[in-house]
CSV table of C-alpha atoms in Angstrom, one decimal:
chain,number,residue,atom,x,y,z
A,1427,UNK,CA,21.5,15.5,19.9
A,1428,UNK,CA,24.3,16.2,17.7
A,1429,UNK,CA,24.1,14.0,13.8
A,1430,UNK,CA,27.5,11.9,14.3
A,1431,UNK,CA,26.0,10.6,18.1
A,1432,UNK,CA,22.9,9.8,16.2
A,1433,UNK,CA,24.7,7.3,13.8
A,1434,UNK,CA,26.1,4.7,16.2
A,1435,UNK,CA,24.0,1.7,15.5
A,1436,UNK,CA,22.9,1.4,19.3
A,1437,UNK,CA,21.7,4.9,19.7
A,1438,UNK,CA,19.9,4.7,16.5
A,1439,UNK,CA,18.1,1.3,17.2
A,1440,UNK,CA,17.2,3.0,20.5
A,1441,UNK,CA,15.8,5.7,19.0
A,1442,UNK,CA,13.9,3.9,16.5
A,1443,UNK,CA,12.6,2.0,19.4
A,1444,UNK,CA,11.4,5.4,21.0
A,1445,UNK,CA,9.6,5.7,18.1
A,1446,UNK,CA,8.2,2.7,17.8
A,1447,UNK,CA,6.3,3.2,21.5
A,1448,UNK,CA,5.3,6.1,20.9
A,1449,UNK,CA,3.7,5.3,17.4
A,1450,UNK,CA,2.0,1.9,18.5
A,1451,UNK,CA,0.6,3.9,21.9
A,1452,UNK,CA,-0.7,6.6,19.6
A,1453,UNK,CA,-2.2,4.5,17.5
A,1454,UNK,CA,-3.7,2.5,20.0
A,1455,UNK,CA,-5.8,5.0,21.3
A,1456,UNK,CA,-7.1,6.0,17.9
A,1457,UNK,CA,-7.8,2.5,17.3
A,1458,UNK,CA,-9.7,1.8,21.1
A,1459,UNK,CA,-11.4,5.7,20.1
A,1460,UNK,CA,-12.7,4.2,16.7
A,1461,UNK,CA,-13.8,0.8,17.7
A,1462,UNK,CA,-15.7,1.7,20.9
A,1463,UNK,CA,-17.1,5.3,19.9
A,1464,UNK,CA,-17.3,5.8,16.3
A,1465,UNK,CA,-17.4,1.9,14.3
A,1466,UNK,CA,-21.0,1.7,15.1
A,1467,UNK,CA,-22.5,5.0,14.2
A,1468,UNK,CA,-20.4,4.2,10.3
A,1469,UNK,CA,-22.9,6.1,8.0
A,1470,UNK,CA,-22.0,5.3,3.8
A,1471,UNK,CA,-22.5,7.0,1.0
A,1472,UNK,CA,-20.5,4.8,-2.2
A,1473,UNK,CA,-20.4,5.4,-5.3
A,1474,UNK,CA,-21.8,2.7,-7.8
A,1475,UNK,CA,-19.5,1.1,-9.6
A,1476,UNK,CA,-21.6,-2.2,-11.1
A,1477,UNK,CA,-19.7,-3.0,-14.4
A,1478,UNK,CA,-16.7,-0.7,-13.8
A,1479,UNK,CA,-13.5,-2.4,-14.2
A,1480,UNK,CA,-10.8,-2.5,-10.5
A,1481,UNK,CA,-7.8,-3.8,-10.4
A,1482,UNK,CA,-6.5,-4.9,-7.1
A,1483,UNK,CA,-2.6,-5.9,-6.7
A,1484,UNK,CA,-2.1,-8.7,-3.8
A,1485,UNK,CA,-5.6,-10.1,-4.2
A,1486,UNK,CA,-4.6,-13.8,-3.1
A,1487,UNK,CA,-4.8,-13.2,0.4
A,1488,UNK,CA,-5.4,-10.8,3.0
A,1489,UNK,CA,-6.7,-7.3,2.8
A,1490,UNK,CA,-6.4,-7.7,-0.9
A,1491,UNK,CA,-8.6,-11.0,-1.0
A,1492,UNK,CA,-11.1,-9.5,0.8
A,1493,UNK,CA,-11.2,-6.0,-0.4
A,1494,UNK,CA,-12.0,-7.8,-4.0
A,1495,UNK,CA,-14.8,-9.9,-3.1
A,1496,UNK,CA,-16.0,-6.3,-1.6
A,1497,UNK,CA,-15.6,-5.3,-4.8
A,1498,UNK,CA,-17.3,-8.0,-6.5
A,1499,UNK,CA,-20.3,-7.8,-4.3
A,1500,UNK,CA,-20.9,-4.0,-5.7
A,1501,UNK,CA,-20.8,-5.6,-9.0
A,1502,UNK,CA,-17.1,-4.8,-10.5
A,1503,UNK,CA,-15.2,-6.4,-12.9
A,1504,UNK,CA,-12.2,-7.4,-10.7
A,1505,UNK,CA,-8.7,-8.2,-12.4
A,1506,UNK,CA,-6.7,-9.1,-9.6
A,1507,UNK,CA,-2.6,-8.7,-10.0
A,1508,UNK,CA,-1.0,-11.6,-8.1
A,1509,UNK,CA,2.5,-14.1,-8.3
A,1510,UNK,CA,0.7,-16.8,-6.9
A,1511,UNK,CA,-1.5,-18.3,-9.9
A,1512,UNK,CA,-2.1,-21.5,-8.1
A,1513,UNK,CA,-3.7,-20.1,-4.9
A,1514,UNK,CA,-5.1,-16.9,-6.6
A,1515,UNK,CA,-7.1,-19.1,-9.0
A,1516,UNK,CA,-9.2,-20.9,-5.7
A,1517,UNK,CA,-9.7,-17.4,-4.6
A,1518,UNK,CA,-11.0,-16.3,-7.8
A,1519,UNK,CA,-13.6,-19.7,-8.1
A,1520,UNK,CA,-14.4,-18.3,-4.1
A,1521,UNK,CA,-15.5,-15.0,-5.0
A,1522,UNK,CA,-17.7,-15.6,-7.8
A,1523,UNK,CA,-19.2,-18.2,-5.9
A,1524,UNK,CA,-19.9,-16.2,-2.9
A,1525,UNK,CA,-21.1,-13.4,-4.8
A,1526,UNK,CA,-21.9,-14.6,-7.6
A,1527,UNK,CA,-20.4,-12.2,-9.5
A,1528,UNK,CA,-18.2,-13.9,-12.4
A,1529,UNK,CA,-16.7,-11.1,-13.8
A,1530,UNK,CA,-13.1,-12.2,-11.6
A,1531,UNK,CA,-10.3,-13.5,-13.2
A,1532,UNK,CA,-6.4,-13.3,-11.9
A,1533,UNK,CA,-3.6,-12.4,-14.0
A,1534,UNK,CA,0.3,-13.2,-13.4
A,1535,UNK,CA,2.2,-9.9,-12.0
A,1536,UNK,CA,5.6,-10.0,-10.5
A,1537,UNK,CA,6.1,-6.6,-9.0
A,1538,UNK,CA,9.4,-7.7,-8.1
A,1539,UNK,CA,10.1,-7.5,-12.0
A,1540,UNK,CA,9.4,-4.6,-14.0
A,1541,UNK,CA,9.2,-6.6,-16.8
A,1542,UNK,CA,6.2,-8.9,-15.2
A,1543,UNK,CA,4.6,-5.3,-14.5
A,1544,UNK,CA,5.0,-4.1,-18.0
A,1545,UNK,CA,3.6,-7.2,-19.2
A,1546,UNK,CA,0.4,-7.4,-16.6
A,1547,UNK,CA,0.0,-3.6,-17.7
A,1548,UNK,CA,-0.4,-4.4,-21.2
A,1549,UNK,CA,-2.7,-7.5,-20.7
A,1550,UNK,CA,-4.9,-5.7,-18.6
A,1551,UNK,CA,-5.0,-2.6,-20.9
A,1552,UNK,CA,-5.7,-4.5,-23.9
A,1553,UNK,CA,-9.1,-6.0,-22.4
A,1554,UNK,CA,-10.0,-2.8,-20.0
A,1555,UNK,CA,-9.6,0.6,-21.9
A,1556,UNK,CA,-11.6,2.3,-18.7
A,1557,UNK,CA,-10.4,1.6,-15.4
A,1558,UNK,CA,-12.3,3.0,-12.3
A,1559,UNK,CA,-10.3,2.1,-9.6
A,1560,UNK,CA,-6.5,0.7,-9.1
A,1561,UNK,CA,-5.6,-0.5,-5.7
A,1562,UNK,CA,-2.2,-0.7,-4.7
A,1563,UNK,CA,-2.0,-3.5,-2.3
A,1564,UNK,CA,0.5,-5.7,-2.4
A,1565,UNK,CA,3.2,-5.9,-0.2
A,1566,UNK,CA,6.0,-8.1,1.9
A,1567,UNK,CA,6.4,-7.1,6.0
A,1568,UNK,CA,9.3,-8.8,7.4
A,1569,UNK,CA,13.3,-8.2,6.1
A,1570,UNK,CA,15.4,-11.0,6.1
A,1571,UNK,CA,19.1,-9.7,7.3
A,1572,UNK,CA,20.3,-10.2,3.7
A,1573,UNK,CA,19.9,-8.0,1.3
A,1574,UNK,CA,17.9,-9.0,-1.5
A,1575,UNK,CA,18.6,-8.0,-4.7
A,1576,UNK,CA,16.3,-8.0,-7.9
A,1577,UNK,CA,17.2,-8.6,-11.3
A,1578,UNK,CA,16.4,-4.7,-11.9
A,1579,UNK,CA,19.1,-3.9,-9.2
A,1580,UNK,CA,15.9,-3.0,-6.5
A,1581,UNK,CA,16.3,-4.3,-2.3
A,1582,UNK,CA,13.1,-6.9,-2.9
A,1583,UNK,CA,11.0,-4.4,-0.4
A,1584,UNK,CA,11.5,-1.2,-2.9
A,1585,UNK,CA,10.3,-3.6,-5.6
A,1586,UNK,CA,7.6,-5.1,-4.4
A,1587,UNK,CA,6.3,-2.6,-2.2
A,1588,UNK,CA,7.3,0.8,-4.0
A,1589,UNK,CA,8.8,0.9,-7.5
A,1590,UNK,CA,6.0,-2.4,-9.1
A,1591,UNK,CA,3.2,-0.1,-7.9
A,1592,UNK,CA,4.8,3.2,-9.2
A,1593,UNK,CA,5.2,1.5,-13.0
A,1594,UNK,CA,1.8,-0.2,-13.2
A,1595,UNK,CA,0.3,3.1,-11.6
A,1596,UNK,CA,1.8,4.8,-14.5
A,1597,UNK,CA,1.5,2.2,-16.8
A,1598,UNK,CA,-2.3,2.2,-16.3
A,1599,UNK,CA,-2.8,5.7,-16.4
A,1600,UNK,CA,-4.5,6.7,-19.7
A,1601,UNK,CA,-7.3,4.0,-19.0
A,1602,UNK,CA,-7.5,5.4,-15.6
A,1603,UNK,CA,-7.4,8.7,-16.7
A,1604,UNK,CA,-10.3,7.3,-19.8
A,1605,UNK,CA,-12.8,6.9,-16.7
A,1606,UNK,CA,-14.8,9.1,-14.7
A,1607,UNK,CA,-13.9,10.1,-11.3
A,1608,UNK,CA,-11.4,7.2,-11.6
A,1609,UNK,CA,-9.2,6.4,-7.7
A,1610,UNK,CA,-6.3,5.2,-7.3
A,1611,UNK,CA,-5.8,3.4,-3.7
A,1612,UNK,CA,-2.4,2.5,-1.8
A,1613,UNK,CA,-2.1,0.6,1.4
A,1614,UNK,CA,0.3,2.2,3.5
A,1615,UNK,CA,0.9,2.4,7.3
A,1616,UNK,CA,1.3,3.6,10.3
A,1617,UNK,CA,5.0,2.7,10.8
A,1618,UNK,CA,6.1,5.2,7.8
A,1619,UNK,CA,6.6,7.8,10.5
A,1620,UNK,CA,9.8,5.1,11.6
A,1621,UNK,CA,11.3,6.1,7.6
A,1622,UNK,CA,14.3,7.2,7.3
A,1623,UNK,CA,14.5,6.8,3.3
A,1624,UNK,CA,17.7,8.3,1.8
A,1625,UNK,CA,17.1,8.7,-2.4
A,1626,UNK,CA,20.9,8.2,-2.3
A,1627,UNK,CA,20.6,4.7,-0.6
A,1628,UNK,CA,17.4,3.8,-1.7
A,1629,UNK,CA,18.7,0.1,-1.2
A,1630,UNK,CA,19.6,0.9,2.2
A,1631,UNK,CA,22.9,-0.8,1.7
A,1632,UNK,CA,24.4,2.1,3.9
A,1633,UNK,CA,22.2,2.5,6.4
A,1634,UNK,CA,20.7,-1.0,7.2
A,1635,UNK,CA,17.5,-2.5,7.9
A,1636,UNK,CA,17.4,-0.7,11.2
A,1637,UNK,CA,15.6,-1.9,14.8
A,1638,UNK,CA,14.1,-5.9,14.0
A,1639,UNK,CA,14.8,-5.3,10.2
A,1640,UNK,CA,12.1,-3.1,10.0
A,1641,UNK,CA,13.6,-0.1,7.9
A,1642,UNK,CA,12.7,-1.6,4.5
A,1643,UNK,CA,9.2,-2.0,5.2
A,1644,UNK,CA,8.7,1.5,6.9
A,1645,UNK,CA,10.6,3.5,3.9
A,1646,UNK,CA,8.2,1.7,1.3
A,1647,UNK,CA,5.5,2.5,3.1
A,1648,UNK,CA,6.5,6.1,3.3
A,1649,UNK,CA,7.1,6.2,-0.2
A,1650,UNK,CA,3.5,5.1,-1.4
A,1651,UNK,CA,2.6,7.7,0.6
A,1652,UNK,CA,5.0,9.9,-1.4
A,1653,UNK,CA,3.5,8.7,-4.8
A,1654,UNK,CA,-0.2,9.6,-3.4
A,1655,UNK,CA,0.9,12.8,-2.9
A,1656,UNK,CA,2.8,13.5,-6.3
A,1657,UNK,CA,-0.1,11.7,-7.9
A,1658,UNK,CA,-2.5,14.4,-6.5
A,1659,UNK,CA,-0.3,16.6,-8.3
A,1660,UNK,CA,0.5,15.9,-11.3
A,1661,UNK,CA,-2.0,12.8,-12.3
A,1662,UNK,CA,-6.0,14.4,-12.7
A,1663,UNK,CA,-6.7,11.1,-11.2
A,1664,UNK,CA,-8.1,11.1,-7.3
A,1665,UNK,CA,-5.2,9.6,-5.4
A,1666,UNK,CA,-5.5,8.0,-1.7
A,1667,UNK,CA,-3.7,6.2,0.9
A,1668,UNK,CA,-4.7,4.9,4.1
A,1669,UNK,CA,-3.3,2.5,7.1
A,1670,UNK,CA,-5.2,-0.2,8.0
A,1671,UNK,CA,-4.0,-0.4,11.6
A,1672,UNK,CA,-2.7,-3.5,12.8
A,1673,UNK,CA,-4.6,-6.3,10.6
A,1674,UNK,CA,-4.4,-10.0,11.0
A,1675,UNK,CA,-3.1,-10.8,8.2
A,1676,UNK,CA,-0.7,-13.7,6.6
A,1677,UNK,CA,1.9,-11.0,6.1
A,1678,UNK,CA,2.2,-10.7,10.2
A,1679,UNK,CA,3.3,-14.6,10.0
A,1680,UNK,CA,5.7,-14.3,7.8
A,1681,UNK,CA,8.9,-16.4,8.9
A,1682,UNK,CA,10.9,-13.3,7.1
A,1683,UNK,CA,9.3,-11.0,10.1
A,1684,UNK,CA,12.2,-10.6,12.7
A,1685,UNK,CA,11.6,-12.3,16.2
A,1686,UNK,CA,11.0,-9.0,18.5
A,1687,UNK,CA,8.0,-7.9,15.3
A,1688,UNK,CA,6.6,-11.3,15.5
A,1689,UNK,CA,6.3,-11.5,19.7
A,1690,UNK,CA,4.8,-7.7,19.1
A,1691,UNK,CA,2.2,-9.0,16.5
A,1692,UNK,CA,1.2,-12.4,19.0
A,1693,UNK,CA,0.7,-10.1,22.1
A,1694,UNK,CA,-1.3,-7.5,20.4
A,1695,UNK,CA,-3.6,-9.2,17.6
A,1696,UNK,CA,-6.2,-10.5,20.1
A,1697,UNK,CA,-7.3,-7.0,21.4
A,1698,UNK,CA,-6.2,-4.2,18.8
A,1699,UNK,CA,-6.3,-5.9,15.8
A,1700,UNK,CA,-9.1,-5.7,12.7
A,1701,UNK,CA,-9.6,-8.8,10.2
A,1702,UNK,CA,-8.8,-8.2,6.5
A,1703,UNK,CA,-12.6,-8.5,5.8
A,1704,UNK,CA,-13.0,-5.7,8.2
A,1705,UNK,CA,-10.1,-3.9,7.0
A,1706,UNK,CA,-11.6,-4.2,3.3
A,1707,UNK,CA,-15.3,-3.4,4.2
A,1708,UNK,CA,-14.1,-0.1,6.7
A,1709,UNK,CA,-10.8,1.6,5.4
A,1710,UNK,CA,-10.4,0.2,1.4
A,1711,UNK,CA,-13.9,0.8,0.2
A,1712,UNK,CA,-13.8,4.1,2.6
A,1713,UNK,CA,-10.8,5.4,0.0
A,1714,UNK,CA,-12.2,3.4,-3.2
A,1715,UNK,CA,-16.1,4.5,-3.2
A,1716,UNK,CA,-16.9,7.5,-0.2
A,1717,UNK,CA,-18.5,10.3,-2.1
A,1718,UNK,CA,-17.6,12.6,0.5
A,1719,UNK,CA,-14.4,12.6,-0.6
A,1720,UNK,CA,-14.7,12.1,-4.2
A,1721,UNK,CA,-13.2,15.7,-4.3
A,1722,UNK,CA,-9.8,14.9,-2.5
A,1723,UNK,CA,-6.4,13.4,-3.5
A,1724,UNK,CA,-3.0,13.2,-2.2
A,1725,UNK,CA,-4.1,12.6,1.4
A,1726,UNK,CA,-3.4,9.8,3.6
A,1727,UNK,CA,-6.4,8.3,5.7
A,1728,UNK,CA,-6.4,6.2,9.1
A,1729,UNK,CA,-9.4,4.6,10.4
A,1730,UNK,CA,-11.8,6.9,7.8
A,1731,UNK,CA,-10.5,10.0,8.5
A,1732,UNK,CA,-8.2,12.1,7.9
A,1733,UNK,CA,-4.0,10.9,9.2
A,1734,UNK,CA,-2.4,14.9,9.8
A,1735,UNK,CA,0.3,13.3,11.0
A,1736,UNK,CA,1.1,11.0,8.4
A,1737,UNK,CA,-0.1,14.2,6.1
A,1738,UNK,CA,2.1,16.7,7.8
A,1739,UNK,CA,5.2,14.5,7.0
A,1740,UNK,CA,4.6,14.4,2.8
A,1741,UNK,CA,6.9,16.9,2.3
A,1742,UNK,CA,5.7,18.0,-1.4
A,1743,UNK,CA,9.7,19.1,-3.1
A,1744,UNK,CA,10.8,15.4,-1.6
A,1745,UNK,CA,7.7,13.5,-3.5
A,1746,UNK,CA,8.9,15.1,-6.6
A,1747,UNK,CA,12.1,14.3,-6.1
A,1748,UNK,CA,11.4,10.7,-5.7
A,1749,UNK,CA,9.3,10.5,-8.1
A,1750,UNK,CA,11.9,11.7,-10.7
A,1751,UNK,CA,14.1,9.5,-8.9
A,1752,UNK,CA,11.7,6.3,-9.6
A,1753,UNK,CA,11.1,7.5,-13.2
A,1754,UNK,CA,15.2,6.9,-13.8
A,1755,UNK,CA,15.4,3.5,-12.2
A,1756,UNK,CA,12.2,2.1,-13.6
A,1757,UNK,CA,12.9,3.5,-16.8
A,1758,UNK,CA,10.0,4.8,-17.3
A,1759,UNK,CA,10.0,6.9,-20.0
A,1760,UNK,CA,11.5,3.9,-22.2
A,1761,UNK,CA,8.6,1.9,-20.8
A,1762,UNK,CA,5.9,4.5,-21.6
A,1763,UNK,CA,6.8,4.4,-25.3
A,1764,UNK,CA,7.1,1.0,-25.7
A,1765,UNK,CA,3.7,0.3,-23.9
A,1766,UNK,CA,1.8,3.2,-26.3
């Protein structure tokens, strides 16, 4: 099919639709595969990490909630990263009285501002010079029709999903780095493989949000994959990604996700979906704490085992080109100086 045929706007939504069938039947079947023949014979083998410090982005609700009380019940020091003070505080007072672990505490972060990321960064590095595990969690699902713009010039998803992780990731490196066999985890998904991320309209002000809006969400989600596999690369620090599969989560419900997503989510979250605690328990702690693959990085992971197809995609000239593309809008270099 010739490129200019492709660009009409109804033979591309088609498309992406295509793609969208084939990607949910695909990973339907992996999904029925795991939960009926392999979720019961789960065999682990974690590492300990009583008294280490993790640091877990989007803890309020969700797969982040959950993945640090998991944390907390193996005896971390959890700092969760979160906007919502208010709600993340009763979280916090849940956790330590459910596990009675009190080592949780929340601490503002924005990753829709750099600045807020810079300044989370530094708080957190001031009272945790060893870090053992940064999970990359949060994240926005739905695209309103308008595009969003942040005060750093970012579309709201790149911010939040992509370029907030990528600074604090870097931000946070030398106390990762100060910690053995130190992770760094980043929730990704499935519906990466629906990108079509142009570092030239990284915004997506040319291209649009594509079928239901969902362009912004896919592209950030391709990009943390990006970033695991640069990080592979370049960091000395184990880097990991996984999809979650279709979770229950309050990021499903969002008003922001476009009607056709949120009739999709309703028909389908009764059978195929997992719960965030499941999610947490199965997937997070598989990337965070599995031994037997304490000697990998840059790989992406679905349903505790190895995603080729997500793999095959990271294309390893286009993560380093994104990468060097993030380090210029995020400034990093200034930032780096600034925060040593």
């Amino acid at each position: 099919m010739c490129s200019a045929f492709r660009k009409i706007p109804f033979v591309q939504k088609a498309l992406q639709l295509k793609t969208f069938t084939v990607l949910s039947t695909c990973a339907t079947f992996d999904f029925f595969i795991y939960k009926h023949f392999k979720r019961n014979s789960i065999q682990r083998d974690e590492e300990d990490i009583s008294g280490k410090c993790v640091v877990v982005t989007g803890g309020s609700s969700g797969i982040g909630r959950s993945s640090a009380r998991e944390f907390a019940k193996r005896g971390a020091t959890v700092v969760i990263g979160d906007v919502d003070l208010k709600n993340g505080q009763k979280v916090v007072n849940e956790i330590r009285q459910q596990t009675g672990n009190k080592n949780v505490s929340i601490l503002k972060l924005d990753l829709s501002d750099m600045d807020s990321v810079e300044e989370f960064a530094k708080n957190v590095s001031a009272k945790h010079p060893k870090i053992k595990i940064l999970l990359n969690n949060a994240g926005i699902g739905g695209s309103k029709d308008k595009n969003i713009i942040t005060k750093d010039g970012f579309n709201i998803h790149i911010a939040v999903n992509y370029m907030g992780h990528f600074l604090l990731t870097n931000l946070l490196m030398k106390n990762l780095r100060a910690e053995e066999h130190s992770r760094i985890v980043s929730t990704t998904s499935t519906f990466m493989l629906m990108q079509e991320l142009d570092l030239d309209d990284i915004n997506m002000e040319k291209s649009g949000f594509g079928l239901d809006n969902g362009l912004p969400y896919s592209n950030t989600k391709y990009c943390l994959a990006l970033l695991t596999k640069e990080l592979g690369k370049r960091s000395g620090v184990n880097s990991y990604a996984f999809c979650p599969g279709m979770v229950n989560t309050p990021i499903t419900h969002s008003p922001d996700v476009a009607p056709g997503l949120r009739f999709f989510y309703r028909i389908t979250m009764s059978w195929l979906s997992v719960t965030a605690d499941e999610a947490a328990s199965e997937f997070v702690m598989f990337c965070a704490l599995e031994n037997r693959i304490k000697g990998e990085t840059g790989m992406v992971y679905r349903f505790r085992k190895h995603f080729h197809k997500a793999n095959k995609n990271l294309d390893a000239d286009f993560a380093e080109r994104l990468w060097d593309k993030s380090s210029e809008m995020v400034r990093l270099d200034e930032r780096l100086r600034r925060f040593n």
